[in-house]
Amino acid sequence: MVLTQLSPGQSARIKNMNHLGRALRRKLMVMGLLPQTEVIYLRAAPLGDPLQIQCQGICLSMQKSLAQQIEVEPV
């Protein structure tokens, strides 16, 4: 399952981000998106892009194309 498949308000644990490039993966990790970290899918913009998630108490927005490359497992 990928991040974009979650419903608004649903929690999941990050399972894999290996599909992302090394530099982008590092940037996300600096922002707190680490493997095994719990995230909450908050909402999507009216046209579906970008998405808003919460991770470690911080709200982040990301493009849908990026979120489709982050594998998660619901908790």
Coordinates of C-alpha atoms in Angstrom, one line a residue, residues 11-50:
S11 CA -2.6 6.3 10.4
A12 CA 0.1 4.2 8.8
R13 CA 3.7 3.3 9.5
I14 CA 6.3 4.0 6.8
K15 CA 7.6 0.8 5.4
N16 CA 9.8 1.6 2.4
M17 CA 11.1 4.7 0.6
N18 CA 13.7 3.0 -1.5
H19 CA 11.9 4.0 -4.8
L20 CA 13.0 7.6 -4.2
G21 CA 16.3 9.0 -5.2
R22 CA 19.0 9.2 -2.5
A23 CA 19.0 13.0 -2.2
L24 CA 15.2 13.2 -1.9
R25 CA 15.1 10.3 0.5
R26 CA 17.7 12.1 2.7
K27 CA 15.7 15.3 2.6
L28 CA 12.5 13.6 3.7
M29 CA 14.4 11.8 6.5
V30 CA 15.7 15.2 7.8
M31 CA 12.1 16.3 7.9
G32 CA 11.2 13.3 10.1
L33 CA 9.9 10.8 7.5
L34 CA 11.9 7.8 8.7
P35 CA 11.2 4.1 8.2
Q36 CA 8.9 2.7 10.9
T37 CA 7.7 6.2 11.7
E38 CA 3.9 6.7 12.1
V39 CA 2.2 9.2 9.8
I40 CA -1.4 10.4 9.6
Y41 CA -2.9 11.3 6.2
L42 CA -4.7 14.5 6.9
R43 CA -6.2 15.6 3.6
A44 CA -5.7 16.3 -0.1
A45 CA -6.1 19.6 -1.9
P46 CA -9.4 20.0 -3.8
L47 CA -7.9 18.8 -7.0
G48 CA -6.0 16.0 -5.2
D49 CA -2.5 17.5 -5.2
P50 CA -0.7 18.2 -2.9

